[in-house]
Amino acid sequence: MREPSKTFIENHDGRIVTFADVEARSAQIANVLSGLGVEPGDRVAVQVEKSPEAILLYLGCVRAGAAFLPLNTAYTPAEIEYFLGDAEPRVFVCDPADRDKLASVAAGAKVAHLLTLGVKRDGTLAEQADKASVVFNNVARGPDDLAAILYTSGTTGRSKGAMLSHENLASNARTLVDYWRYTSKDVLIHALPIYHTHGLFVATNTLLLAGGTMLFLPKLDGDAIMRLMPRATSMMGVPTFYTRLLAHRDLNPGATRHMRLFISGSAPLLAETHREWRARTGHAILERYGMTETNMNTSNPYDGDRVAGTVGFPLPGVSARITDPEIGTEMPQGEIGMIEVRGPNVFKGYWRMPEKTAAEFRPDGFFITGDLGKIDDRGYVHIVGRNKDLVITGGFNVYPAEVESEIDGITGVMESAIIGVPHPDFGEGVTAVVVRKKGSDITEKSIVSTIEGRLAKFKLPKRVIFVDDLPRNTMGKVQKNVLRDQYRDLYRS
Ligand code: AMP
């Protein structure tokens, strides 16, 4: 059970939020919101820097019956204009420093109330909350009522608002607490952003339900994480966390002795990172798979084999199947196709996009994830890439992950991305964008000749391009659309 005097969040600046504070402060925030006329179902849009107070705002919103709508801190005023226009929130909370540049955007979108919240517990929302009652009767909400809207990162077309219900969030948190064995003794290193499902729901809801503690860092900082490890029991990170920490001189079994669990998700973890981490620390990283629309779908087991390059088994209560992307029929066991999922974790649809929603659900309730993958004979799910990243060359399908993992296995290669770019003969040409390891002088020719005997000819890259870094978003995902754009004229003479 949650102990009122216990710490829920310890911020990097030393500020502590206990479970008693969670109760009192979220009540004060809920009182402010209700006082502004926020009613069940109203949206409260939020673009603020990471802080414990921002988490209390999330909880205050839900207690007031509103839908919490966090926005990436990198969004520009022009982008915010789209989100406010689309979501029509009653309240918009922004950083005090951004107030002046966002006031006209909020007014243009007819947002009734613009408040501010800073990282030092400052801003107009904090001031009003200080004066509000610490008691609040939660607005009653049913399991299917809206708790949050999270806009998908959307690398193509407009960002879509995924509507998440109370039951979507609660059921997933319950499952993860059990599956990953979180208890009130756990202390989580939290260096993720909190406008995304990973840092917001996977981390926060799980630790809140378990009654554990989170150590908040504003962003990925290898030194700070290494300093916190002796006090922590687990960490949730994107793959970049692990590659960054592997480069840290202090990472060794002694440094991670107090840790029981390292979790990775949001982007594929290289099998090599998994192996190196195990060799350096003795811990097998637990990789899981989820998305904004579905919360968490699959996870490697707590006990049992955590298999590198797989995302594990469907979580309890979640069904997963592999279908033919064109016609939707189920694929034979072990074959690659579209990953579809169904369960209490799966969202209610896209905000004000009924056609888009209908197009992405099957009549029997399965959600078409857009990820391609397979389920092996032991039941482990493998992801081979997004459907839109599939390369079709001379009429053949090339799954990027298959070629990437061959190239990544070559000595001298750090990582790679396979993309399809327009090709006059083949439609698309398989193209490898490769980052060499420090000091390596591996060539295009040697890469192609190494994998030649291992992959069918049509899967071999027509060109290999060397770069210093792959472009990534904040969640560690390689931005293949950026690469495709950059190299779109590669095969045009
Ligand atoms: P987002 O909605 O931003 O969380 O992105 C969800 C997408 O991230 C999924 O549809 C997958 O393409 C990708 N993803 C999440 N976890 C993994 C993982 N463990 N391995 C590979 N891809 C992942």
XYZ file of C-alpha atoms in Angstrom, residues 31-491:
461
model
C -9.895 22.323 -7.520
C -8.297 25.012 -9.694
C -9.396 23.239 -12.881
C -12.947 22.676 -11.650
C -13.053 26.312 -10.543
C -12.268 27.306 -14.128
C -15.292 25.371 -15.306
C -13.485 22.242 -16.489
C -16.084 19.539 -16.958
C -15.867 15.805 -17.566
C -14.401 15.162 -20.984
C -12.873 18.637 -21.356
C -9.296 18.649 -22.570
C -6.464 20.242 -20.626
C -3.517 20.773 -22.980
C -0.096 21.042 -21.415
C 3.305 22.025 -22.829
C 5.663 22.313 -19.864
C 9.165 21.189 -18.990
C 9.559 17.996 -17.001
C 9.011 18.447 -13.260
C 7.230 16.625 -10.423
C 4.572 19.327 -10.563
C 3.787 18.400 -14.167
C 3.010 14.849 -13.013
C 0.727 16.266 -10.320
C -1.012 18.274 -13.027
C -1.652 15.032 -14.927
C -3.159 13.494 -11.796
C -5.146 16.639 -10.986
C -6.628 16.603 -14.493
C -7.734 13.020 -14.220
C -9.228 13.614 -10.780
C -11.187 16.571 -12.199
C -12.581 14.281 -14.906
C -10.659 16.036 -17.674
C -8.554 14.495 -20.413
C -4.850 15.235 -19.989
C -3.223 16.273 -23.246
C 0.563 16.577 -23.004
C 2.497 18.159 -25.849
C 6.120 17.674 -26.830
C 8.236 20.495 -25.428
C 9.951 20.821 -28.819
C 6.760 21.898 -30.613
C 6.879 25.404 -32.026
C 4.018 27.923 -31.640
C 2.909 27.106 -35.211
C 2.636 23.415 -34.275
C 0.890 24.237 -31.001
C -1.647 26.178 -33.029
C -2.599 22.974 -34.841
C -2.949 20.955 -31.621
C -5.020 23.589 -29.839
C -7.223 24.008 -32.888
C -7.713 20.262 -33.211
C -8.216 19.392 -29.553
C -10.102 22.529 -28.474
C -8.974 22.362 -24.863
C -10.685 24.457 -22.208
C -7.374 25.091 -20.496
C -3.838 25.352 -21.884
C -0.901 25.245 -19.474
C 2.490 26.377 -20.785
C 5.895 27.252 -19.444
C 6.030 30.756 -17.876
C 8.837 31.689 -20.295
C 6.625 30.822 -23.316
C 3.514 32.644 -22.183
C 3.993 35.739 -24.292
C 4.636 33.893 -27.517
C 1.768 31.435 -26.957
C -0.908 33.845 -25.684
C -2.064 34.842 -29.163
C -1.997 31.198 -30.324
C -4.221 30.213 -27.380
C -6.547 33.166 -27.991
C -6.751 32.307 -31.704
C -7.806 28.763 -30.798
C -10.419 30.162 -28.374
C -8.859 28.464 -25.370
C -10.769 29.816 -22.372
C -7.879 29.792 -19.893
C -4.123 30.081 -20.340
C -2.107 29.162 -17.233
C 1.609 28.664 -16.641
C 3.657 26.115 -14.755
C 7.422 26.259 -14.319
C 9.985 23.745 -13.141
C 10.442 25.524 -9.828
C 6.837 25.100 -8.798
C 6.234 28.579 -10.193
C 3.650 30.011 -12.595
C 0.012 31.030 -12.355
C -1.297 27.481 -11.984
C 1.026 26.844 -9.028
C 0.008 30.152 -7.429
C -3.682 29.394 -7.749
C -3.174 25.830 -6.513
C -1.394 27.130 -3.387
C -4.638 28.844 -2.386
C -6.966 25.940 -3.208
C -8.304 23.276 -0.847
C -6.264 20.098 -0.406
C -9.460 18.071 -0.462
C -11.189 17.120 -3.704
C -13.895 14.601 -4.436
C -12.813 12.846 -7.601
C -15.209 13.388 -10.480
C -16.733 9.969 -11.141
C -15.597 8.471 -14.434
C -16.333 5.113 -16.033
C -13.736 2.723 -17.425
C -14.395 3.795 -21.016
C -14.270 7.520 -20.305
C -11.395 9.546 -21.651
C -8.375 10.003 -19.356
C -5.849 11.349 -21.854
C -5.210 12.237 -25.453
C -1.691 11.662 -26.702
C -0.806 12.859 -30.155
C 1.240 10.369 -32.144
C 4.635 11.571 -33.272
C 3.414 11.170 -36.881
C 6.324 11.234 -39.301
C 3.896 11.315 -42.208
C 0.767 13.424 -42.423
C -0.869 15.138 -39.497
C -0.351 14.021 -35.976
C -3.364 12.080 -34.671
C -4.771 12.297 -31.134
C -4.966 8.832 -29.562
C -7.863 8.702 -27.091
C -6.948 6.676 -24.017
C -9.550 5.646 -21.483
C -9.205 5.150 -17.737
C -9.360 1.402 -18.252
C -6.686 1.518 -20.987
C -4.263 3.127 -18.551
C -5.312 1.309 -15.388
C -5.351 -2.171 -16.895
C -1.889 -1.716 -18.414
C -0.440 -0.362 -15.164
C -1.853 -3.338 -13.234
C -0.394 -5.750 -15.764
C 3.051 -4.140 -15.751
C 3.268 -4.022 -11.942
C 2.652 -7.774 -11.885
C 4.705 -8.742 -14.921
C 7.774 -6.726 -13.997
C 7.308 -7.321 -10.226
C 7.199 -3.694 -9.115
C 6.640 -3.143 -5.384
C 6.872 -0.261 -2.926
C 10.538 -1.121 -2.499
C 11.345 -0.118 -6.068
C 13.247 3.009 -6.967
C 13.138 3.881 -10.670
C 15.657 6.031 -12.519
C 13.453 8.272 -14.649
C 15.291 10.240 -17.316
C 12.582 10.027 -20.019
C 10.375 12.874 -21.195
C 6.901 12.934 -19.663
C 4.884 14.015 -22.708
C 5.256 10.517 -24.223
C 3.592 7.251 -23.209
C 6.896 5.722 -22.034
C 7.855 8.255 -19.352
C 4.298 9.274 -18.565
C 2.266 6.100 -18.403
C 4.629 3.126 -18.457
C 6.910 4.613 -15.812
C 4.668 6.878 -13.760
C 1.485 4.818 -13.580
C 3.420 1.654 -12.783
C 5.403 3.215 -9.948
C 2.349 5.057 -8.642
C 0.332 1.863 -8.480
C 3.192 -0.051 -6.873
C 3.813 2.716 -4.341
C 7.456 2.975 -5.378
C 9.764 5.944 -5.888
C 10.969 7.713 -9.030
C 14.233 9.640 -9.280
C 13.635 12.395 -11.834
C 16.334 13.619 -14.178
C 15.466 16.287 -16.754
C 17.045 14.258 -19.567
C 19.467 11.473 -20.419
C 22.673 12.212 -18.506
C 25.107 9.300 -18.210
C 27.038 10.673 -15.226
C 23.864 11.459 -13.292
C 22.419 7.992 -13.999
C 25.631 6.321 -12.824
C 25.471 8.373 -9.625
C 21.877 7.299 -8.950
C 22.343 3.586 -9.601
C 23.536 2.635 -6.100
C 20.203 3.949 -4.758
C 17.951 2.613 -7.505
C 16.457 -0.780 -8.328
C 15.422 -0.295 -11.936
C 15.565 1.894 -15.007
C 13.302 2.322 -18.021
C 15.010 3.736 -21.072
C 15.065 3.904 -24.831
C 17.962 2.069 -26.551
C 20.067 5.245 -26.651
C 20.228 5.113 -22.829
C 21.984 1.782 -23.013
C 24.414 2.669 -25.802
C 25.282 5.895 -23.974
C 25.870 4.105 -20.670
C 27.958 1.417 -22.370
C 30.346 4.211 -23.311
C 30.630 5.193 -19.626
C 33.888 4.151 -18.010
C 32.215 3.360 -14.648
C 29.708 0.810 -15.953
C 30.518 -2.563 -14.398
C 28.838 -5.242 -12.263
C 29.664 -3.327 -9.068
C 27.935 -0.173 -10.329
C 24.726 -2.043 -11.185
C 24.700 -4.369 -8.164
C 21.754 -2.625 -6.533
C 19.673 -2.777 -9.723
C 17.206 -5.601 -10.330
C 15.768 -4.637 -13.715
C 16.727 -2.717 -16.850
C 13.896 -2.200 -19.339
C 14.153 -0.947 -22.917
C 11.515 0.084 -25.425
C 10.147 2.676 -27.866
C 12.706 1.701 -30.529
C 14.553 -1.510 -31.429
C 17.422 -2.465 -29.146
C 20.391 -3.788 -31.102
C 21.146 -7.418 -30.262
C 24.746 -6.341 -29.790
C 23.771 -3.768 -27.167
C 21.873 -6.502 -25.325
C 24.926 -8.775 -25.398
C 27.411 -6.063 -24.419
C 25.213 -4.923 -21.556
C 25.033 -8.435 -20.214
C 28.795 -8.874 -20.525
C 29.515 -5.569 -18.758
C 26.902 -5.719 -15.988
C 25.592 -9.278 -15.744
C 22.047 -8.008 -16.440
C 19.899 -9.077 -19.399
C 17.966 -6.013 -20.580
C 14.237 -6.697 -20.697
C 12.883 -5.429 -24.015
C 9.201 -4.668 -24.445
C 7.005 -3.296 -27.223
C 4.237 -0.772 -27.112
C 2.912 2.306 -28.783
C 1.020 5.487 -27.979
C -2.247 3.936 -29.195
C -1.974 0.665 -27.332
C 0.127 1.177 -24.206
C 2.324 -1.903 -23.751
C 1.601 -4.977 -25.876
C 4.415 -7.452 -25.367
C 7.331 -8.009 -23.034
C 10.212 -10.364 -22.581
C 9.699 -12.434 -19.433
C 10.836 -11.458 -15.962
C 11.898 -15.040 -15.321
C 13.037 -17.012 -18.312
C 14.912 -16.059 -21.463
C 15.049 -12.400 -22.406
C 15.879 -12.939 -26.036
C 17.874 -10.232 -27.798
C 16.208 -8.944 -30.940
C 12.720 -9.949 -29.781
C 10.065 -8.050 -27.845
C 8.842 -11.090 -25.939
C 5.341 -12.439 -25.407
C 1.935 -10.737 -25.571
C 1.196 -9.421 -22.072
C -1.572 -11.143 -20.069
C -4.944 -10.090 -21.472
C -3.410 -8.916 -24.772
C -3.900 -10.959 -27.946
C -1.494 -10.591 -30.830
C -1.691 -12.064 -34.319
C 0.154 -11.738 -37.596
C -1.862 -11.043 -40.721
C -1.397 -10.472 -44.409
C -1.042 -6.677 -44.695
C -3.074 -6.591 -47.921
C -6.028 -8.840 -47.165
C -5.967 -9.207 -43.385
C -6.046 -13.007 -43.227
C -3.920 -14.686 -40.586
C -0.432 -15.729 -41.716
C 0.926 -19.238 -41.128
C 2.942 -19.604 -37.901
C 6.400 -18.030 -38.112
C 5.779 -15.915 -41.209
C 6.161 -12.174 -41.427
C 3.103 -9.956 -41.642
C 1.249 -7.151 -39.929
C 1.167 -7.229 -36.134
C -2.386 -6.771 -34.854
C -3.318 -6.491 -31.177
C -6.476 -6.553 -29.092
C -6.994 -6.073 -25.379
C -8.031 -3.664 -22.626
C -4.849 -1.670 -23.364
C -5.907 -0.683 -26.881
C -7.138 2.902 -27.314
C -10.631 4.101 -28.161
C -9.767 5.674 -31.491
C -8.312 8.840 -32.962
C -9.745 12.123 -31.793
C -12.277 13.404 -34.326
C -11.031 11.029 -37.036
C -13.718 8.338 -37.270
C -12.686 7.208 -40.756
C -9.033 6.900 -39.813
C -10.060 4.982 -36.682
C -12.336 2.636 -38.618
C -9.575 1.963 -41.150
C -7.158 0.826 -38.465
C -9.418 -1.615 -36.624
C -10.614 -5.000 -37.865
C -14.299 -5.840 -37.349
C -13.343 -8.223 -34.522
C -11.630 -5.436 -32.587
C -7.981 -6.029 -33.483
C -5.927 -2.875 -34.000
C -3.632 -2.820 -37.029
C -0.396 -1.568 -35.501
C 1.478 -0.712 -38.706
C 4.423 -2.764 -37.418
C 5.551 -5.802 -39.376
C 6.746 -8.841 -37.504
C 6.449 -12.524 -36.790
C 5.846 -14.825 -33.852
C 8.430 -17.597 -33.548
C 7.752 -21.168 -32.475
C 8.468 -20.311 -28.832
C 5.895 -17.516 -28.941
C 8.346 -14.588 -28.971
C 7.291 -11.634 -31.085
C 9.898 -10.179 -33.472
C 9.497 -6.766 -35.068
C 10.982 -6.313 -38.518
C 10.066 -2.665 -39.082
C 7.183 -0.300 -39.725
C 5.004 -1.172 -42.702
C 5.788 2.189 -44.238
C 9.525 1.451 -43.981
C 9.195 -1.782 -45.930
C 11.326 -1.663 -49.085
C 9.768 -3.037 -52.250
C 12.443 -3.659 -54.829
C 11.721 -5.254 -58.193
C 8.446 -6.487 -56.690
C 10.112 -8.200 -53.726
C 9.606 -7.219 -50.086
C 12.722 -6.439 -48.093
C 12.261 -6.142 -44.328
C 14.786 -3.579 -43.104
C 15.498 -5.290 -39.766
C 16.721 -8.458 -41.447
C 19.345 -6.649 -43.506
C 20.220 -4.255 -40.666
C 20.956 -7.077 -38.260
C 23.278 -8.736 -40.805
C 25.164 -5.483 -41.359
C 25.256 -4.662 -37.629
C 26.911 -8.032 -37.034
C 29.934 -7.084 -39.173
C 33.058 -6.087 -37.255
C 33.640 -2.382 -37.671
C 29.956 -1.489 -37.988
C 28.289 0.366 -35.135
C 24.759 0.490 -36.554
C 22.814 0.779 -39.766
C 19.512 1.773 -41.282
C 18.040 0.239 -44.417
C 15.816 2.484 -46.486
C 14.157 2.278 -49.869
C 14.721 5.169 -52.248
C 13.370 5.635 -55.771
C 15.247 3.556 -58.330
C 14.672 3.694 -62.106
C 14.801 -0.097 -62.601
C 13.646 -1.551 -59.322
C 11.064 0.938 -58.110
C 12.964 1.229 -54.877
C 16.641 0.538 -54.317
C 17.720 -1.097 -51.057
C 20.057 1.442 -49.510
C 22.159 1.044 -46.379
C 23.095 4.008 -44.223
C 25.900 2.866 -41.948
C 27.719 4.275 -38.929
C 31.236 2.856 -38.603
C 32.804 2.037 -35.262
C 35.527 4.438 -34.160
C 38.747 3.726 -36.034
C 37.143 1.361 -38.541
C 37.728 1.923 -42.252
C 35.291 -0.685 -43.485
C 34.170 -0.109 -47.072
C 30.998 -0.429 -49.097
C 32.514 -3.343 -50.971
C 33.447 -5.323 -47.878
C 30.010 -4.831 -46.316
C 28.232 -6.104 -49.409
C 30.632 -9.009 -49.913
C 30.300 -10.084 -46.255
C 26.528 -10.413 -46.401
C 26.389 -11.631 -49.991
C 26.295 -15.298 -49.126
C 23.881 -14.797 -46.261
C 21.027 -12.904 -47.893
C 19.183 -13.317 -51.161
C 20.553 -11.078 -53.889
C 17.517 -8.778 -54.035
C 18.009 -7.895 -50.352
C 21.577 -6.661 -50.810
C 22.077 -2.911 -50.639
C 22.594 -1.294 -54.020
C 24.523 1.438 -52.266
C 26.074 1.829 -48.821
C 26.383 5.348 -47.451
C 28.550 6.124 -44.429
C 27.455 8.739 -41.914
C 28.631 9.860 -38.454
C 25.214 9.445 -36.798
C 21.731 8.284 -37.704
C 19.051 10.956 -37.269
C 16.918 10.102 -34.223
C 13.955 11.680 -32.476
C 13.865 12.171 -28.696
C 12.513 8.666 -28.166
C 15.547 7.174 -29.896
C 13.715 6.205 -33.079
C 15.708 6.423 -36.290
C 13.942 8.909 -38.549
C 13.899 6.951 -41.776
C 11.709 9.552 -43.436
C 14.548 12.052 -42.968
C 17.018 9.620 -44.564
C 14.672 8.803 -47.450
C 14.317 12.485 -48.107
C 18.019 13.114 -47.941
C 18.900 10.359 -50.408
C 15.854 10.469 -52.682
C 17.951 11.389 -55.736
C 20.639 8.788 -55.140
C 19.741 6.598 -58.113
